[in-house]
Structures are given as structure tokens and as C-alpha cells.
Amino acid sequence: MASEFKDDWLRKSRLSIDQVGFKRYPQTDLKELRSVTQPRGKSFFFISAKYESLDYDVTEKQIYLEDEKTKPYSYFVKRDILRPLIFMGAGIIIACIGTFVHVAIQRIGEVKYSYLCDFIDDHHSTGAGNLTLTILMWYLGVIVLVMLSSSIVIFIAPYASGGGVAQTIAYLNGISVPNLLSIKGLFVKMFSTVLTCTSGLAGGKEGPMLHMGATVGSRFPDLFTKFKFCSIFKDFQNDHERRDLGAAGFAAGIACAFHAPVGGLLLALEEGVSYWNISLMWKIFLCSITSVFFITVLLSIIEGAPGHFNSPDLLTLGKIEDETTHYEYFEFIYFIIVGVIGGILGAILVFIHMYLTYFRKRFINTNIRKLTESFLVAFLVASLYMISIFSYNKCKTVASKTEAGGHAANKTVGQVYCPDKEYNVMTLLIYQTSESLITILFSPVIADVEIGSLIILFVIYFININFTMGLTLSAGLFVPQIVFGAIWGRIFGIFLRYVHHGAKWAVPSKYALLGAASQLSGSIRKTFSVMVIMTEASGNLSFAIPFMVVVALVKIVGDFFTMSLYDLQAHMMGFPLLSSDPPPLDKDYKAKHVMSIPPLSMLSIQSQISDIINILSKTTHNGFPIVQNNKLRGLILRHDLLVILKYKLYKYLSPTTTQEFVERNAVFKNEISKQLNLKDCEVNEKYYNFSIDLVPYMNLYPYTLPETSSLATVYKLFRCIGLRHIVILNNSNEPVGIITRKDLARYHVWQHCCMMGVKELKVL
């Protein structure tokens, strides 16, 4: 019966689109209808059964409620005072990590490119043997760093691969992601990011900084719980507090990377925080502004100007002067064009990434193959850069470079087949880290950057960015997208300057800045946060309106073709994400049509230990209704049952005094952040016939809904409150089913080129 309703819903969702004027498909039977509801081509999305929801809502157990009654008012005052200090402390640590990553990338990049530049200039034209040595040194400068970066991820912490943004978004959406908050993974990601960013691959630090920030925020209370006088920190180890701290760390990570505290706050809210309020916004902003302040202090000290917070060198994109961002009203036509280009290119990158990810999952699935892939990509990128340097022999005089001034006046450049006192223009774009390249592309005074070298770099970087995304190493995509957008944006600006005969308003660096915002938004599809991040990172408020026009157009154009890159990654990883709105046309469909198929696994108030062990060993469920005479009395979590078995609480009588309630609650609080398995909870067979009263340990007031509730009601309750289970009852208050996150997330709404529908994903 339920499957018939599902098929009808899928058909109705398709028909509704036809009725409002979208393209109509012929529909004759159920088999054809199911094929219509799927997007074109092969579906790469699924729901992984291994991912569970967080317990964001506090479980109101009797032992917990009785323990809360014993706490004086001063305890809650102390906890409220401590909470903002924890957020600030997390921000300070994130700032220290951000400082290390930034300085390490900068220093290693300078040493590497300066050495390679000098070595190539000294040996490239002195014989075939030295030329071979020159090429070998260039390849080593790329491949060694890439192999080191990939090796430590593959063999030490595979879960540190990539930027980690999709996984962090899933966590903020309410999903428990294994090893996401691993301290070992944090250190591996930190060193792998430095190696990747200095290797020459199209990788950035911003994505990993988001992940590392979320890890630091969520794990910060763990630093103090081992001390007896810091027992209050245990109150911040539940999923509710951890996820709030993770959201703050997520925002602080991007705030550190771009010196954009408001942008970090908006990105955290826009990217994935499924439950938020004004209080959470304030705490996230506090963490972000603290991290930005401390990283600014630390960098100003390292740069030799302590307390000089307004230095342009502290801005990720460099200081963009008002003369550069001055615009005329008729330029909005060109701004719209930039937005359209960014949306199309962003969709193309997402589309390519989808098929490359599918290929990697099928064929590159062993450690040796992953390491080989990293080697081949590093070899390809090194070859492309080397060929461009030696084949594009356009030279500029050192004098013209010096006269250019600005941020790029002291950049590393190489001679390479050019006469004395001249340099190869391609080396100005290649002998740089991504952050240095950004300042060159955004600088209005660098006449050396001409259109020929930019077109070559555009082609190389397009290949670089597509193959780097998805490698088994730590790398983000924020900076690569900004660089790629700045390249084609500057090309577009040079073209306009040529068409309009050198008009003053046609400034290439202005369109490089807009192209960067357009490309970044075209990939991640965020509007407000990208606009604010680019505004804060460039230090120029006057350009906010053009930014907004561009990112709005990008959002419209990009969504017309594909979903965002992070949404694609999350769906291809099998995360049961819940979007902000329920699937369309679900008002007529009830909870009974989507709930888990009976029979339910239930326990009685007085349950035998053998029954508990049996139900834990034969099921993977994480919540079990507690019934008495078939009537619902409560809900108990799998973790709580495992704690009961581990500490052998069945050997003791149920707590009756206040002291006993407090002691039992302390046991559960100590285990709240640990992953328990049945094999860790050995039970002697002589206790199998013992019974235990589950009332003190179960949730006395679980969320319930009648089976006739609409699917929209169930969805909104799950999404807004952050639930893990909803027990479905019949008219007699008897449990007839349970709805979990996966029961809702499997109904995936797809959109593609004026078509949309609801597809039921497989749970694997």
C-alpha cells in the first residue's frame, strides 16, 4: 500500500511540472513514469546506511531530569559565562592553526620557487645535460610535494582527504560523520594542505581550514574534561553543544582564511546549519571575530609590524583601491555577462567533477591506485607548466616590471631564453603560490600580465583544477576557483579595454575581481556569503552592489544546469541530507507511507538482559520504543542500552534517591562522546535472565506523531528541531512505525534545465 502511494507521489511530482509549462514527457505505464522521474543519464546518488543522525535534541531521561534539579542557580550562571569563553578559546586555537598554515605555505613557496628559478636560469641554456637536469628539478619540485601530501593522507588518515567541506556541511545538517572530528585527521590535513598548496596543484587552504575549524570547535571542551575541577566542561560534550561549536569553528576557519568574520558567519548559516537562532549567531560571530583578531595580531608580528592591522599584506586578495572598483552605470551589462559566464563555467566544473568522481569510485579504489593517480596528475601539471614556460618565449624588461610597482613588484620571475635584464612573462604567473598569483591578477598596475599568457594559463588551470579536485590529498577549492575566475575575468577586462579603445573604466583588474566572485559562486552557489567574503577580503566596500549582481546571476544560471559542487559531493558520498524545504506535492501523503516497514523492534519497561542483547545483535537501529500493554511509554537509544550493559547496571536496583540519580547520570555523561559496540560490553550468561527497569534511562517524552500526519509536517519537524527519531502512533497510542532521517532523505528532489522531479534513492 505504501509503495503505491510512493509511485503515485513520484508521478504527481512529475505531472505538476508539466502543468506549469515545463517540457512534457509521454507517460503510459509505471515503468515509464519511474524513468521520467530520474534525471538524465546515470544516477550517481544514494543514501548510505552507515550514517546516522546526531542526538541534537537533549534526551529527557529521568536520571537527567533529577540530576538537573540538584544543580543550584549559580551552576547555570557559571555555564552561561563559560560558554562564550569556550567559543573565544576555540577561535584563538583556530587562529594559531591558520597562522601556521599561512606562513608555512608562504615561506615554503618562496624558497621553492626562488631556488627553482635560480636553478633553471643557471642551467637551462648551458647544454643538453643541464637542460635535462633542469627539467628533472622542476618535476621533483612538484611531484615530491604531491606524493608526500598524498602519502600521509592515504596511509595515516584517509578521512582527511579533500577539503572536508561536504562532510562538515553534512555534520552541521545533523549527520554523524565517522572520524570527521579526529585530532589525528586534523594534523594530517594541516600538513597535507601545506604540501599541496606549495606543490603547484590547484589546491587551497580555505576548504581544509573550514574542516579544521569545525574539528577544533567541536573538540575544544575535551581539552579540559580530564581535570576534576573542570567537570562542568562535560556539559559541552553532547551533540547539541558540539554541533554549535562546530558551526562556530566552521565560520572561524573561513574567517581566518579570508579575514572575513561576517562572511564566515553567513557561510556557516548559508551552507548547512539546519537549526540556528540569534544566540547561536552571536556565538558564531564571537568565535569568528576572535579568530580574525588573533590571526591578524600574529601575522602582523611575523611580518615585522606588530599592531599594524591595516597592512594590505594582511588581506588575502590584497588591498583593492577605489580607483580600480569605480564603475559606470552602463557596466552592469558587462557585470551580467560575467555572472552568466561564471554560472556556465561553474556548472561545467560540477558536471566534470561528477563523472571523474564516479570514475574514481569504480576504478581508483586501492591505496596503490590512489597514489599512482596523484603521481600522474602531478606529472601532467608539471609537464604543462614546463611546456608553457619553455614554449612561450615572450620577454619583458626587468625595468618595466620595477616600474609597475604594486604588490607584484617583488614576485619571483625567471629569465628562461630571454636576454639579460629581461624575464619570461609566463614565469610571473607560474613561479607563484595561489595566494601570490591572486595579488598579481588583481593588481591594476602590472602591465606584464598580457592576454596571451593569460589564455595559456586559463587552459592549464582548467585542466589542473579538474584533476586536482578529488585526489586523495588535502586541498580546498575556494582559492583555485578564485584564481580561475580571476584569470578569465582579467581576459574579459582586457578584451573590453581593447574594444573600447583603452577607456578608463575598462580596468582588467576590476573584471578579474568580478570573475573571481563569479567563479567561486558558480561552484558553491552561495550568494550573500560570497559577496561579503569577497568584499571583506578585498577591503573595498564600494563594490558590494556589482558583487551582488554577479553572484545573483550566477546562482540563477548555475542552478539551471546543475546543483552546487558541495551538494554534489555530499550526495555522491551517500549523506542523508535534509534540505530546507520538504519535497513538492507531499501534502496528501502521510507519515504511514514513509515510515520504516513493520514489525518494530520494541522493548518493555521491565526487559530481560537476554532480550536487550538479542535486539542489539540482530538490528542496527539506534532507537527502540518502550511499551507497556502495547502502549508507548518512552524511547531508549542504542547507546544508552550499551552503557547499561557495559557498566552492568542490571545488577543494581533502580535509583530511588537523589544521590543515586546523580551517580547514574554521571555514568551516562562520561560515555556521551564515546562510540560503543556490543562486543565491548561482555555479559556473563548467568545474568541473561535478569530484568532491568528501563524507566530511569529512557526518554520519557519522545516526539510522536499520528500516522495520518502529513509528510510536510514530519519533514519540517525533523529539519527544524534536529530530531533523530519520530515514533508514529495509531489512534490507540500504539507504535506502528518509526521515521528516521534516511526515510526522508531518500526522496531526492532533482532539477535540470527546466525539469524537476522526485527520485527515490536507494539505501545501501
PDB file of N, CA and C in Angstrom, residues 9-10 12-13 582-591 709-714:
ATOM      1  N   TRP A   9       2.990   9.487  -5.780  1.00  0.00           N
ATOM      2  CA  TRP A   9       3.631  10.767  -5.439  1.00  0.00           C
ATOM      3  C   TRP A   9       4.688  11.137  -6.481  1.00  0.00           C
ATOM      4  N   LEU A  10       5.528  10.151  -6.845  1.00  0.00           N
ATOM      5  CA  LEU A  10       6.545  10.417  -7.849  1.00  0.00           C
ATOM      6  C   LEU A  10       5.913  10.843  -9.172  1.00  0.00           C
ATOM      7  N   LYS A  12       2.916  12.227  -9.538  1.00  0.00           N
ATOM      8  CA  LYS A  12       2.266  13.527  -9.376  1.00  0.00           C
ATOM      9  C   LYS A  12       3.285  14.657  -9.386  1.00  0.00           C
ATOM     10  N   SER A  13       4.475  14.422  -8.784  1.00  0.00           N
ATOM     11  CA  SER A  13       5.506  15.459  -8.790  1.00  0.00           C
ATOM     12  C   SER A  13       5.955  15.755 -10.207  1.00  0.00           C
ATOM     13  N   PRO A 582      10.534  20.674   2.337  1.00  0.00           N
ATOM     14  CA  PRO A 582      10.143  19.296   2.020  1.00  0.00           C
ATOM     15  C   PRO A 582       9.930  19.120   0.531  1.00  0.00           C
ATOM     16  N   PRO A 583       9.911  17.880   0.044  1.00  0.00           N
ATOM     17  CA  PRO A 583       9.652  17.646  -1.388  1.00  0.00           C
ATOM     18  C   PRO A 583       8.312  18.229  -1.802  1.00  0.00           C
ATOM     19  N   PRO A 584       8.164  18.641  -3.060  1.00  0.00           N
ATOM     20  CA  PRO A 584       6.911  19.253  -3.503  1.00  0.00           C
ATOM     21  C   PRO A 584       5.772  18.239  -3.561  1.00  0.00           C
ATOM     22  N   LEU A 585       4.544  18.748  -3.441  1.00  0.00           N
ATOM     23  CA  LEU A 585       3.330  17.949  -3.603  1.00  0.00           C
ATOM     24  C   LEU A 585       3.260  16.783  -2.622  1.00  0.00           C
ATOM     25  N   ASP A 586       3.644  17.051  -1.366  1.00  0.00           N
ATOM     26  CA  ASP A 586       3.622  15.979  -0.374  1.00  0.00           C
ATOM     27  C   ASP A 586       2.513  16.148   0.658  1.00  0.00           C
ATOM     28  N   LYS A 587       1.631  17.140   0.456  1.00  0.00           N
ATOM     29  CA  LYS A 587       0.611  17.418   1.465  1.00  0.00           C
ATOM     30  C   LYS A 587      -0.371  16.258   1.629  1.00  0.00           C
ATOM     31  N   ASP A 588      -0.621  15.502   0.565  1.00  0.00           N
ATOM     32  CA  ASP A 588      -1.584  14.415   0.619  1.00  0.00           C
ATOM     33  C   ASP A 588      -0.975  13.099   1.081  1.00  0.00           C
ATOM     34  N   TYR A 589       0.305  13.089   1.364  1.00  0.00           N
ATOM     35  CA  TYR A 589       0.971  11.845   1.728  1.00  0.00           C
ATOM     36  C   TYR A 589       1.353  11.884   3.197  1.00  0.00           C
ATOM     37  N   LYS A 590       1.095  10.767   3.838  1.00  0.00           N
ATOM     38  CA  LYS A 590       1.103  10.709   5.294  1.00  0.00           C
ATOM     39  C   LYS A 590       2.350  10.024   5.822  1.00  0.00           C
ATOM     40  N   ALA A 591       2.499  10.133   7.125  1.00  0.00           N
ATOM     41  CA  ALA A 591       3.650   9.532   7.785  1.00  0.00           C
ATOM     42  C   ALA A 591       3.676   8.019   7.589  1.00  0.00           C
ATOM     43  N   SER A 709      -0.403  12.061   9.985  1.00  0.00           N
ATOM     44  CA  SER A 709       0.285  13.357   9.812  1.00  0.00           C
ATOM     45  C   SER A 709       0.843  13.471   8.403  1.00  0.00           C
ATOM     46  N   SER A 710       0.822  14.686   7.863  1.00  0.00           N
ATOM     47  CA  SER A 710       1.327  14.893   6.510  1.00  0.00           C
ATOM     48  C   SER A 710       2.848  14.776   6.495  1.00  0.00           C
ATOM     49  N   LEU A 711       3.373  14.407   5.351  1.00  0.00           N
ATOM     50  CA  LEU A 711       4.817  14.282   5.203  1.00  0.00           C
ATOM     51  C   LEU A 711       5.510  15.623   5.411  1.00  0.00           C
ATOM     52  N   ALA A 712       4.861  16.717   5.009  1.00  0.00           N
ATOM     53  CA  ALA A 712       5.443  18.046   5.197  1.00  0.00           C
ATOM     54  C   ALA A 712       5.651  18.348   6.680  1.00  0.00           C
ATOM     55  N   THR A 713       4.677  17.952   7.515  1.00  0.00           N
ATOM     56  CA  THR A 713       4.795  18.168   8.961  1.00  0.00           C
ATOM     57  C   THR A 713       5.965  17.386   9.525  1.00  0.00           C
ATOM     58  N   VAL A 714       6.090  16.128   9.125  1.00  0.00           N
ATOM     59  CA  VAL A 714       7.189  15.286   9.599  1.00  0.00           C
ATOM     60  C   VAL A 714       8.530  15.891   9.187  1.00  0.00           C
TER      61      VAL A 714
END
